[in-house]
Coordinates of C-alpha atoms in Angstrom, one line a residue:
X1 CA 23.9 -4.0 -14.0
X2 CA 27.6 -3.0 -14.5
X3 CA 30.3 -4.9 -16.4
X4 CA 33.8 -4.7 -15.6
X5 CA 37.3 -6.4 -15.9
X6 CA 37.9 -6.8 -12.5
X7 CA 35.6 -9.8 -11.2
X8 CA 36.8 -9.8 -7.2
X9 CA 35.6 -8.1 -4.7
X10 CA 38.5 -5.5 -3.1
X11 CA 37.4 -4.4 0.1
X12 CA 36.6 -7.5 2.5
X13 CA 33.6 -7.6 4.6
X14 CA 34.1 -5.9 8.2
X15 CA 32.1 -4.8 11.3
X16 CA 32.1 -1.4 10.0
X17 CA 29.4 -2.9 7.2
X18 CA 25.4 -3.2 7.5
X19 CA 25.1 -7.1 7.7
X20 CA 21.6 -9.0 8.0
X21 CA 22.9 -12.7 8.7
X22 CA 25.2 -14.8 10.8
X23 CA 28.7 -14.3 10.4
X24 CA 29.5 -17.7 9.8
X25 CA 27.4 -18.4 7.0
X26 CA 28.8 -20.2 3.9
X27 CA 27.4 -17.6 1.6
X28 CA 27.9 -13.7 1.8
X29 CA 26.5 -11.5 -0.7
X30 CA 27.6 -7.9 -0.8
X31 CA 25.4 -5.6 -3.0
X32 CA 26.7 -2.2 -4.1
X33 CA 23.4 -0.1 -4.4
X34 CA 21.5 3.3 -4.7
X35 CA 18.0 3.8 -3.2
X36 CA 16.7 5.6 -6.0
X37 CA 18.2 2.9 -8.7
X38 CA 15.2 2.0 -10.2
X39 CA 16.9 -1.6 -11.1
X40 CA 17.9 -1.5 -7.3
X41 CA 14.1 -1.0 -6.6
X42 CA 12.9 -4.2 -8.5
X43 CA 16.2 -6.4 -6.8
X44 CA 14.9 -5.4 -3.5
X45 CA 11.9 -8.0 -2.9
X46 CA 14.0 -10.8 -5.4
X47 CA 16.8 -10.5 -2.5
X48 CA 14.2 -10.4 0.6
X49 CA 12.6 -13.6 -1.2
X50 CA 16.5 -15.3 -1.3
X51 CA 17.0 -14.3 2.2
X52 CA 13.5 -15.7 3.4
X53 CA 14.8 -18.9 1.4
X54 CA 18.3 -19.5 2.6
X55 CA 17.6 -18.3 5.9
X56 CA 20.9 -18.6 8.4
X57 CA 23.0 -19.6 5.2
X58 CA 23.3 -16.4 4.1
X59 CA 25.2 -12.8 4.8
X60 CA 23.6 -9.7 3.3
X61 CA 25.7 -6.8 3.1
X62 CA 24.7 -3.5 1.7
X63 CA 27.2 -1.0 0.6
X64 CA 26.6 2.4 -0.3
X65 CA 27.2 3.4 -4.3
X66 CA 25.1 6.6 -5.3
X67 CA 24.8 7.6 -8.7
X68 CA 24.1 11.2 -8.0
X69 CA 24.3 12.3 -11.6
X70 CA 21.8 10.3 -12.8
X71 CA 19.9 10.2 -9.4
X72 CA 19.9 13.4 -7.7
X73 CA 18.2 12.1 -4.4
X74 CA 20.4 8.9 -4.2
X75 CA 23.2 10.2 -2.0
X76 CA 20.7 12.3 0.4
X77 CA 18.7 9.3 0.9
X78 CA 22.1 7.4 1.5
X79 CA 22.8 10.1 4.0
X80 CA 19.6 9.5 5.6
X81 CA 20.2 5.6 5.9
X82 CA 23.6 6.5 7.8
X83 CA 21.9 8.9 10.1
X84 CA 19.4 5.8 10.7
X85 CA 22.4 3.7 11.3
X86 CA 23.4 6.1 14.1
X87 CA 20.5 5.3 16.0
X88 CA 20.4 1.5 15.4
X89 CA 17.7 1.6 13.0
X90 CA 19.6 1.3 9.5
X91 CA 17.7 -1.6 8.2
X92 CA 14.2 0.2 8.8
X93 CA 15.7 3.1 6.8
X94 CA 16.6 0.8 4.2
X95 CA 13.4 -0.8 3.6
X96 CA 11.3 2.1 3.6
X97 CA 13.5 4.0 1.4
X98 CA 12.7 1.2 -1.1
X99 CA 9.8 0.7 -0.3
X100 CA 9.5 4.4 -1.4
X101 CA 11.7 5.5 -3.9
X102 CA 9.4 7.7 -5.9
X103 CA 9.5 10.0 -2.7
X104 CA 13.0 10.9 -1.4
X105 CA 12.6 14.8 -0.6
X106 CA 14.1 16.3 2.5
X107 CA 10.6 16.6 3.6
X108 CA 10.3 12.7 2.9
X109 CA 13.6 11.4 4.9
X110 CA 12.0 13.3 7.7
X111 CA 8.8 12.1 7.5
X112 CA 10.4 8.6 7.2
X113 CA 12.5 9.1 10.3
X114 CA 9.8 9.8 12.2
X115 CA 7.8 7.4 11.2
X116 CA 10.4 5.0 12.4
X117 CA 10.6 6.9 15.6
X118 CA 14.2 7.9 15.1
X119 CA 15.3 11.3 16.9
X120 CA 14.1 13.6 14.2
X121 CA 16.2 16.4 15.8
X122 CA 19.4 14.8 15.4
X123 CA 18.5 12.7 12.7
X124 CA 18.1 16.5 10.8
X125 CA 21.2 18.1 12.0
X126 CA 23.5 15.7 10.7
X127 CA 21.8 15.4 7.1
X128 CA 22.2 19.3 7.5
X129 CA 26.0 19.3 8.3
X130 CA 26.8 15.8 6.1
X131 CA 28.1 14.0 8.8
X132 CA 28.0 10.9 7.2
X133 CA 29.3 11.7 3.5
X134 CA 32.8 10.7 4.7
X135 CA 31.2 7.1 5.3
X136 CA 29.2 7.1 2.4
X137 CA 32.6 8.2 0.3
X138 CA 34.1 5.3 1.8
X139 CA 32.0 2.9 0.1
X140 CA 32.0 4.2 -3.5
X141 CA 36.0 4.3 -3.3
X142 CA 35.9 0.4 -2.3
X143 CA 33.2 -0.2 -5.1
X144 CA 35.6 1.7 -7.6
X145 CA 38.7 -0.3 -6.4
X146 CA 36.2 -3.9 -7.1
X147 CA 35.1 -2.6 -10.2
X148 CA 31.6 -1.5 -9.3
X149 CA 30.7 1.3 -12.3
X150 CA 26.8 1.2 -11.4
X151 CA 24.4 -0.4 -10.1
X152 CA 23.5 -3.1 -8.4
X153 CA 26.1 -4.7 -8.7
X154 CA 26.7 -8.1 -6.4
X155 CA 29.3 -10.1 -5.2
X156 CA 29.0 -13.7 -3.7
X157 CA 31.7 -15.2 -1.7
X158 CA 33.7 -12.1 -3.1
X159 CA 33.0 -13.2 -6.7
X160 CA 31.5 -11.0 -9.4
X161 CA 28.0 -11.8 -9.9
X162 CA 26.8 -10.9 -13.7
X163 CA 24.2 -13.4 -14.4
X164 CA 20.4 -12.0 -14.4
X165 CA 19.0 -10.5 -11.9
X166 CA 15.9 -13.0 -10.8
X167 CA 15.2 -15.1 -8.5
X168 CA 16.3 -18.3 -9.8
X169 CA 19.3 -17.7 -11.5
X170 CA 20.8 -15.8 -8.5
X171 CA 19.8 -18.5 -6.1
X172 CA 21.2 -20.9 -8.2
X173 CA 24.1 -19.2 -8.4
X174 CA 24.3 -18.8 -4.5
X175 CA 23.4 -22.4 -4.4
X176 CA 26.7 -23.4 -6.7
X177 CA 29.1 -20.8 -4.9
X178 CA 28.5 -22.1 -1.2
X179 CA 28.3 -25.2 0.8
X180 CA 25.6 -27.3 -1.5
X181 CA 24.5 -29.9 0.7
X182 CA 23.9 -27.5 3.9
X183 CA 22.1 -25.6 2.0
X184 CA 19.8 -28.3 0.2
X185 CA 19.7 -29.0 3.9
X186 CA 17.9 -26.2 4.7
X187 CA 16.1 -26.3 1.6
X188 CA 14.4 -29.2 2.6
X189 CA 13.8 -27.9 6.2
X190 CA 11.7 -25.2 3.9
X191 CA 10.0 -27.4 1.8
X192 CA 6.3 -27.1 3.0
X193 CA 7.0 -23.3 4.0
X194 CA 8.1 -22.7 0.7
X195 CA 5.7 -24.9 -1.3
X196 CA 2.4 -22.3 0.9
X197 CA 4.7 -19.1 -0.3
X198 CA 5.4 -19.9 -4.1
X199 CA 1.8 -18.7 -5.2
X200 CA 2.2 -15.8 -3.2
X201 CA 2.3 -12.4 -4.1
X202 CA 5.8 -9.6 -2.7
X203 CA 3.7 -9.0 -0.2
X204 CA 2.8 -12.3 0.8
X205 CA -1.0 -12.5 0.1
X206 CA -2.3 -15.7 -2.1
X207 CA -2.1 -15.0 -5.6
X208 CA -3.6 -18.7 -6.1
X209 CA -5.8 -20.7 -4.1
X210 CA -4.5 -23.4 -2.3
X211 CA -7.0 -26.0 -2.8
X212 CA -8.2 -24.8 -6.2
X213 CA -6.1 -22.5 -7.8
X214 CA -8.7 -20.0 -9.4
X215 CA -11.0 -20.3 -6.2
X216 CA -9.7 -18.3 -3.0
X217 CA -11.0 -19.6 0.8
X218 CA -12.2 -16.9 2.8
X219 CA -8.5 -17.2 4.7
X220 CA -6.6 -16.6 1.3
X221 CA -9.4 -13.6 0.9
X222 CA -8.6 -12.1 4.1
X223 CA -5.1 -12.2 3.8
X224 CA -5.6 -10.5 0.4
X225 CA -7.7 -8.0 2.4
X226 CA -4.9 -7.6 5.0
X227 CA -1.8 -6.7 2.5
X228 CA -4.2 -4.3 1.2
X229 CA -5.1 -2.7 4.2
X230 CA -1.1 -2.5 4.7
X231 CA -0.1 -1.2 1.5
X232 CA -2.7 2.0 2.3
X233 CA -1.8 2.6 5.8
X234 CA 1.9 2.8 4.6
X235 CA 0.9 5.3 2.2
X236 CA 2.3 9.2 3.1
X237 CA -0.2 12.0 3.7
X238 CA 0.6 13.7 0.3
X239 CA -0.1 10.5 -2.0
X240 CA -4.0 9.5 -0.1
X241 CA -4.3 13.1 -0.3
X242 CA -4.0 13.9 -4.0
X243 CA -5.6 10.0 -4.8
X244 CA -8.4 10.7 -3.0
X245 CA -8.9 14.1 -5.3
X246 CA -8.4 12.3 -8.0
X247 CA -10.8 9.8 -6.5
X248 CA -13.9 12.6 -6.3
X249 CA -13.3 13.8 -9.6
X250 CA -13.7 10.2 -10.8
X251 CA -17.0 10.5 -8.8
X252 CA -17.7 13.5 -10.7
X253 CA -18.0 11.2 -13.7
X254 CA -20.6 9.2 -12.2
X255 CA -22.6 12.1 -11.3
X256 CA -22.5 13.8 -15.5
X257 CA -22.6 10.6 -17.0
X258 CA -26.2 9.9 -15.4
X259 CA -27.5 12.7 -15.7
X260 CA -26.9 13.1 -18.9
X261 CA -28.3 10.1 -19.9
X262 CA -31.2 9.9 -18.0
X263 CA -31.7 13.2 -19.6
X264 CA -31.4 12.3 -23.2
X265 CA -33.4 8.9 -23.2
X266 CA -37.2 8.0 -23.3
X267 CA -38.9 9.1 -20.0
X268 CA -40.3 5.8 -19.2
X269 CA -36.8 4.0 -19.2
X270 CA -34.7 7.1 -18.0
X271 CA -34.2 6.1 -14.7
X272 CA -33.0 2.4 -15.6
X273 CA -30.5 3.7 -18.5
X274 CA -29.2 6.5 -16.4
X275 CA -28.3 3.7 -13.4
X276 CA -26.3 1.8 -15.8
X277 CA -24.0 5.0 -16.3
X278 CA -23.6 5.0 -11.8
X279 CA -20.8 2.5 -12.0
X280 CA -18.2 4.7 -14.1
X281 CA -16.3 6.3 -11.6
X282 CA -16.2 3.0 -9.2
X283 CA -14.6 1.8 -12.5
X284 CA -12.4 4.3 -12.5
X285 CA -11.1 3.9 -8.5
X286 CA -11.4 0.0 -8.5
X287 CA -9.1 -0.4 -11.3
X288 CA -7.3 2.7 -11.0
X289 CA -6.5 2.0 -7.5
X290 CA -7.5 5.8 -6.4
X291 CA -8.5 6.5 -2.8
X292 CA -12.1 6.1 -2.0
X293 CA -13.5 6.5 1.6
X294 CA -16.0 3.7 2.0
X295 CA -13.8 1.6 -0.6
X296 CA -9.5 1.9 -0.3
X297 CA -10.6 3.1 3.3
X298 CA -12.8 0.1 5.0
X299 CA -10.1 -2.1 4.5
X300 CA -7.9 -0.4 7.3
X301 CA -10.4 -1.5 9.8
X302 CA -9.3 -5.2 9.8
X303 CA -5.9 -4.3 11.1
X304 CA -7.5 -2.3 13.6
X305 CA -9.7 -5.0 14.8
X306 CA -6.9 -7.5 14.9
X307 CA -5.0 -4.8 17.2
X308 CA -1.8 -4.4 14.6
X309 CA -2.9 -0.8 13.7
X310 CA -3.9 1.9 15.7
X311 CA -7.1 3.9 15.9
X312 CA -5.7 7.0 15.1
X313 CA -3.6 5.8 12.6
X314 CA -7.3 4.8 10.6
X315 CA -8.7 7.9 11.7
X316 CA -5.6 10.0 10.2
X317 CA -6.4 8.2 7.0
X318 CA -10.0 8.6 7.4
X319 CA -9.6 11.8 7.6
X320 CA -7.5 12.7 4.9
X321 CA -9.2 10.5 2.3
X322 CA -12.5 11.8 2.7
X323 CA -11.9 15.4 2.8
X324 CA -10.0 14.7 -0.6
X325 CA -12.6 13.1 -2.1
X326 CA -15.0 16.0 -1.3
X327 CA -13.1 18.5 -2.3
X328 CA -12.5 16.9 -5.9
X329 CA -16.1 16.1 -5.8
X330 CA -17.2 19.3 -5.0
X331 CA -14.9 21.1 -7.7
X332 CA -16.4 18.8 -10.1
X333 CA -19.8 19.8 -9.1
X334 CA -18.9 23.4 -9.2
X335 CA -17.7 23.4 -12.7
X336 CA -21.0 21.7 -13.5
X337 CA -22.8 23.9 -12.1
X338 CA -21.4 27.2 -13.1
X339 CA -20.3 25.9 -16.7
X340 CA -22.6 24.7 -19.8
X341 CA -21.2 21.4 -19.8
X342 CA -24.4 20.3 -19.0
X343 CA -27.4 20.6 -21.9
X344 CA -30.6 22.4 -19.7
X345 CA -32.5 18.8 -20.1
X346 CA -29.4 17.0 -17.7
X347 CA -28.7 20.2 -15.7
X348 CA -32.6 19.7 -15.0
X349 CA -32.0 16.4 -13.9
X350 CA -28.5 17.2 -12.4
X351 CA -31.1 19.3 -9.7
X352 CA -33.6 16.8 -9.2
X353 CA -30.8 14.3 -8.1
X354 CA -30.3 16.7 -5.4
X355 CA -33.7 17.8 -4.2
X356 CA -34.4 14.0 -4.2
X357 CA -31.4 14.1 -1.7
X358 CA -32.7 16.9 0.6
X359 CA -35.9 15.5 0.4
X360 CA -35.0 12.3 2.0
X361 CA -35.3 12.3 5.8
X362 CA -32.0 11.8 8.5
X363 CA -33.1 8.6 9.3
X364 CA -33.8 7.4 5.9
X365 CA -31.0 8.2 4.9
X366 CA -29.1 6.7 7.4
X367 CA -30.2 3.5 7.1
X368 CA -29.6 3.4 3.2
X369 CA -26.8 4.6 3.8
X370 CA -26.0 1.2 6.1
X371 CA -27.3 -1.2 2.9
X372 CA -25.1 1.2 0.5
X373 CA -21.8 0.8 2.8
X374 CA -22.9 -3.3 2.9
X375 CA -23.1 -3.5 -1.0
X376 CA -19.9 -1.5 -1.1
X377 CA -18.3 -3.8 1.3
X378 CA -19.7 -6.7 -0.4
X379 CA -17.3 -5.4 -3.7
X380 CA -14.4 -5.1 -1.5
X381 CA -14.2 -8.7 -0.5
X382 CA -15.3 -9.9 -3.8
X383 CA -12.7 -7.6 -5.7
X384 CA -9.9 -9.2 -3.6
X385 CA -11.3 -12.7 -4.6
X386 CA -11.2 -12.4 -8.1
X387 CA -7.8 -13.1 -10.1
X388 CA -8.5 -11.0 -13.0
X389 CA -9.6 -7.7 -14.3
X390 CA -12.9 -8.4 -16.0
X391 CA -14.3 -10.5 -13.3
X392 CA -13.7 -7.2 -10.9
X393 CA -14.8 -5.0 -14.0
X394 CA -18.5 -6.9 -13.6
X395 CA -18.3 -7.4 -10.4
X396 CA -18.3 -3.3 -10.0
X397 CA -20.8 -2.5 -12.8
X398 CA -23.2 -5.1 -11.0
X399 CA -23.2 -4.0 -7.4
X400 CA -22.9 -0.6 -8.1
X401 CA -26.0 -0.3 -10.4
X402 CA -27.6 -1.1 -7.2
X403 CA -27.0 1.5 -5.3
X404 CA -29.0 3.7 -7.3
X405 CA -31.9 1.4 -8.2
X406 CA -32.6 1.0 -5.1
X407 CA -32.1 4.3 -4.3
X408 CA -29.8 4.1 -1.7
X409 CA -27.0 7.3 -1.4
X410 CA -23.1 6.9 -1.2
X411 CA -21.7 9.8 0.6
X412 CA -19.3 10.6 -1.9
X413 CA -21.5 10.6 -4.7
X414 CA -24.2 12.4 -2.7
X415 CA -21.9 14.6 -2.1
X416 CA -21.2 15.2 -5.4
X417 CA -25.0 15.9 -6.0
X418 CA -26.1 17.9 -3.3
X419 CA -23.3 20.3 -4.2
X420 CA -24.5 20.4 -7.2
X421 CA -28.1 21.7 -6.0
X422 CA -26.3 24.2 -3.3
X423 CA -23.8 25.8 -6.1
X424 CA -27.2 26.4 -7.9
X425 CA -28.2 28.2 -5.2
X426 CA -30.9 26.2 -3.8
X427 CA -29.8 25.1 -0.4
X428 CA -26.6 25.7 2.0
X429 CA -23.4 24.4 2.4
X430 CA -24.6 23.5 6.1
X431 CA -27.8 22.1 5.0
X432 CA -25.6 19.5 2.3
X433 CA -23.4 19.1 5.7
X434 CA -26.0 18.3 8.7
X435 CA -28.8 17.1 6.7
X436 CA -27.3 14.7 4.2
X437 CA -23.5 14.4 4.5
X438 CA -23.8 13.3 7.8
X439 CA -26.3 10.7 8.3
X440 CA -25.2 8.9 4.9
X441 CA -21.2 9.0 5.8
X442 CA -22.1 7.3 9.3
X443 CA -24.6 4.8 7.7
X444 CA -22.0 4.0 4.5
X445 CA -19.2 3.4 7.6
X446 CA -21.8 1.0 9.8
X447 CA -22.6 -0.9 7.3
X448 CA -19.5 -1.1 5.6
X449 CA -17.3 -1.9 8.9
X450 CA -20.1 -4.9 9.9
X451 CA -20.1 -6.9 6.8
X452 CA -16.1 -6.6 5.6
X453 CA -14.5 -6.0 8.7
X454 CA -16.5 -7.8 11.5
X455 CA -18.5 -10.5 9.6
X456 CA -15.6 -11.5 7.4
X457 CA -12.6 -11.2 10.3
X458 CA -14.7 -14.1 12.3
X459 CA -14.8 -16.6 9.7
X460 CA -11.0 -16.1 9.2
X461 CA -9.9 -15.1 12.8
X462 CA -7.9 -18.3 13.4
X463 CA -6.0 -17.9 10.7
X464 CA -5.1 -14.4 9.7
X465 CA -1.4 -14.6 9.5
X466 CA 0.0 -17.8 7.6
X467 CA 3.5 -17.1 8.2
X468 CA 3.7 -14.9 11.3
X469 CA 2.2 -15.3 15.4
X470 CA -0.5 -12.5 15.2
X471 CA 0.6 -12.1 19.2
X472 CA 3.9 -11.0 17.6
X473 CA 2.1 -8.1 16.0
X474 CA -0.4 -6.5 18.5
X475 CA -0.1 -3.2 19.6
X476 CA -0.4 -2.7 23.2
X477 CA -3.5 -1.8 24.3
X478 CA -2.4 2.2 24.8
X479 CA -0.4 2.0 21.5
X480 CA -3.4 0.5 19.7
X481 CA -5.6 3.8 21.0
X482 CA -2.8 6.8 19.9
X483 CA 0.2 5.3 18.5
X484 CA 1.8 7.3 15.5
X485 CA 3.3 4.5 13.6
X486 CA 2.4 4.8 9.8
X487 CA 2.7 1.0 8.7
X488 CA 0.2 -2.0 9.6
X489 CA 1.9 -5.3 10.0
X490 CA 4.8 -4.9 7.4
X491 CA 4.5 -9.1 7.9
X492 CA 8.1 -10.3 7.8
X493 CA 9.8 -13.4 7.9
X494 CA 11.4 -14.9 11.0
X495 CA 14.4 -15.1 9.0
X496 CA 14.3 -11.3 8.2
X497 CA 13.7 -10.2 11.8
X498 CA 16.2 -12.6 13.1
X499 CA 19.4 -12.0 11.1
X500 CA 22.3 -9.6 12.2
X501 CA 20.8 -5.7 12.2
X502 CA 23.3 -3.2 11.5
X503 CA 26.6 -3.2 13.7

C-alpha cells in the first residue's frame, strides 16, 4: 500500500460513485483500486468478509486507480467495469474481474460480459471507442489530489487508512473510527452467524468441523463438495481445457509407470507391483488440482441436482474436460508408442494392457466401469473430508490400486491404453471408440453420479446451504434445462446482495 503526506480524503463521496451500503451508515470506506493489483486481489475477500460482518454499518465505495505501467490490463478491465456500470451490472463486473485477475484479455472482458448477460454488442463498442476513460480519468485525478500513489489504498470516514491490510486490524480500525456501540450492536446481532462462519473457508465451506474439529458431518462434506463444484463451473473454457490436457498426460504416467514395472519385476508378483504404480497420475490431479472427467467433473452434478446449475452448463464442462483429457492421453500414448521410451519387455506389456481391453465384452465393461466410477466417487467425498495432504495422499494410493486389481477400466486411463494398442497398429480408432470408450465412459458416469451425487445429496438435502434459502438459488425449471450462465451458486451473503448496487 501507498504512503503519503496527505492523510484526508479530497474528493467526497457522491452519487456519481459505485456504493454497496446504506447511505446513512456511520462508517464509509472508499478504496482506490486496480483489478489487476495483485495486493488488490488478496484485499478483495478480507473486504467482502468486513462487509458480511458490519452489515448495514458500512458504505463501500470503489474508485477507479489503474496502474497501467506496472499493469497493462488494469485500465481495460477498469474500462470494462464502467461499460458494466452502464447497464446496471457494475458490481458483477467487479467481482468477477477479481475473481479473475490472471485473465483480463479483450477476449476475457467479453467473455465476462456475457457471462453476466450484459449487451455484449454495446458493451464492445464503447471499450472500442473508450467511452468511459474520461470517468475512469476522473478517479485517478481525485486519488492524486488525496494522496493515493498506488494501490489499495483506503480511506474510512475520509481518513487515511495505513495500518495492515487483514482482517482484524482493518475491522478494528473501522470499529474505532465509527459509532462503537451501534456497531457492537450489530456485532452481537451476528454472534452465532459469525461464530458458524469463523472456521470457514473464502468460499464459505467448513474448514473445521463443527462438533469435532478434525471430523467433518456429511453436511460440512457436502458443502465442501458444493464450493468445489462452484469454483469448476466458474472456470473459463480455455483454463478446463488446457487442465484437462495436462490432466491426460498425468494419466499417461499411470499408464508407463505400470508397465514398466510390471515389466521389470518377477512374473509371479508382476501384476501386484505394477498396480501399486496405477495411483501416480491420480496423484498428480488430486493434489495438483488438474481437470479429470470422472473426478473435478462429478462434482458439478450436485448443483445440477439441487437445480442451481444448469444441464448444459455440466454438459459444456463435460464436454470440454473429457475431450482434453483424451487428447493429452492419446499424445502420451502416441509418443509411447512411436518412441523407445519404452524397453521391448514394457512395450510388450504396454500391448497386453490393451488386448486385455478389447478383449473384454460391452457389457463387461460397462458394469466395471459402474464399480470404477463408484470407487472414484468414493475418493471424491473422502478427499473433501480430509483436512490435510497426506490423509488425501493415502486416501488416492488406496482406492486407486483398486481399480486395477480388480480389474476394473477408468475411461481415461483405458483410453490411454487402448490408444496405445491402435497407434501400434493393432486395432482402429473406431474400434477404441464403440467398443471400449463408450461403454466404460457411461459406466464410470452411472456409477459415479449414484454414489457422490444422489446417495450423498439425500443424507445432506435439508441442509445444503448454511447461510443462504436454497429457494433463493434455483433456476427455473427452463433455465435449469439451457441456461448459459457460467457460475453455480456464487453463495453470497444477505448483506452483500442487499446493500446499495451501483447508482
Amino acid at each position: 500500500m501507498s504512503r503519503s503526506t496527505v492523510s484526508t480524503l479530497a474528493v467526497p463521496v457522491t452519487e456519481r460513485d459505485h456504493v454497496r451500503g446504506p447511505d446513512d451508515a456511520p462508517l464509509t470506506l472508499v478504496l482506490y483500486g486496480d483489478f489487476e493489483c495483485p495486493s488488490c486481489g488478496e484485499l478483495y475477500p478480507v473486504l467482502k468478509r468486513i462487509q458480511d460482518r458490519l452489515g448495514d454499518k458500512l458504505r463501500f465505495v470503489f474508485r477507479h486507480f489503474p496502474l497501467t505501467e506496472a499493469h497493462p490490463h488494469a485500465l481495460r478491465a477498469a474500462e470494462a467495469a464502467e461499460a458494466a456500470a452502464a447497464q446496471g451490472m457494475f458490481w458483477e463486473m467487479h467481482d468477477i474481474l477479481y475473481d479473475h485477475q490472471d485473465a483480463l484479455t479483450d477476449e476475457d472482458l467479453i467473455e465476462y460480459a456475457a457471462d453476466i448477460g450484459l449487451d455484449t454488442e454495446q458493451f464492445t463498442r464503447e471499450l472500442d471507442a473508450g467511452v468511459h476513460e474520461e470517468r475512469i480519468e476522473e478517479d485517478v485525478s481525485g486519488g492524486a489530489h488525496s494522496g493515493v500513489d498506488g494501490t489499495p489504498t483506503i480511506f474510512i470516514n475520509g481518513r487515511r487508512y495505513d495500518g495492515p491490510l487483514e482482517y482484524d486490524a482493518l475491522l478494528e480500525a473501522l470499529v474505532q473510527t465509527g459509532d462503537l456501540s451501534a456497531i457492537q450492536a450489530s456485532i452481537r446481532h451476528r454472534d452465532r452467524a459469525l461464530r458458524e462462519t469463523i472456521e470457514r473457508s473464502r468460499s464459505g465451506a467448513p474448514a473445521s468441523g463443527a462438533a469435532i474439529r478434525d471430523y467433518f458431518s456429511a453436511d460440512e462434506i457436502f458443502q465442501r463438495l458444493v464450493a468445489t463444484a462452484d469454483e469448476e463451473f466458474s472456470r473459463r473454457n480455455r483454463q478446463l481445457f488446457m487442465s484437462g490436457v495436462a490432466a491426460g498426460l498425468a494419466i499417461t504416467l499411470t499408464f508407463l509407470a505400470r508397465s514398466a514395472v510390471t515389466a521389470t519385476v518377477p512374473l509371479e508378483s508382476a501384476p501386484l507391483i505394477g498396480n501399486l504404480f496405477y495411483p501416480i497420475g491420480f496423484i498428480l490431479i488430486v493434489l495438483g488440482r488438474y481437470q479429470l472427467f470422472t473426478e473435478n467433473t462429478l462434482t458439478p452434478v450436485t448443483l445440477v441436482l439441487t437445480r442451481i446449475a444448469s444441464v448444459r452448463n455440466l454438459l459444456r464442462l463435460w464436454g470440454i474436460v473429457i475431450v482434453a483429457n483424451v487428447l493429452g492421453a492419446a499424445l502420451g500414448a502416441f509418443v509411447l508408442a512411436t518412441t523407445g521410451v519404452f524397453t521391448p519387455q514394457a512395450a510388450e506389456v504396454a500391448v497386453g494392457f490393451g488386448e486385455h481391453a478389447f478383449e473384454t465384452g460391452w457389457w463387461d465393461l460397462f458394469f466395471k466401469g459402474i464399480f470404477a466410477g463408484n470407487i472414484v466417487a468414493a475418493l471424491v467425498w473422502l478427499v473433501h473430508a480430509s483436512r490435510d495432504t497426506t490423509t488425501r495422499l493415502l486416501l488416492v494410493i488406496f482406492l486407486m490400486f483398486l481399480i486395477p486389481s480388480a480389474d476394473l477400466f477408468h475411461c481415461i486411463t483405458g483410453a490411454c491404453e487402448v490408444l496405445y494398442f491402435v497407434f501400434q497398429g493393432n486395432a482402429s480408432l473406431w474400434a477404441a471408440f464403440a467398443a471400449f470408450f463408450v461403454p466404460v465412459t457411461l459406466g464410470n458416469i452411472v456409477g459415479g453420479v449414484v454414489l457422490v451425487a444422489l446417495l450423498n445429496y439425500s443424507q445432506t438435502a435439508e441442509r445444503r446451504f448454511p447461510d443462504r434459502d436454497p429457494s433463493d438459488l434455483k433456476l427455473t425449471w427452463a433455465e435449469w434445462i439451457y441456461s448459459r450462465q457460467a457460475g453455480g451458486p456464487q453463495i453470497r451473503s444477505s448483506t452483500e446482495e442487499t446493500g446499495t448496487e451501483n447508482r
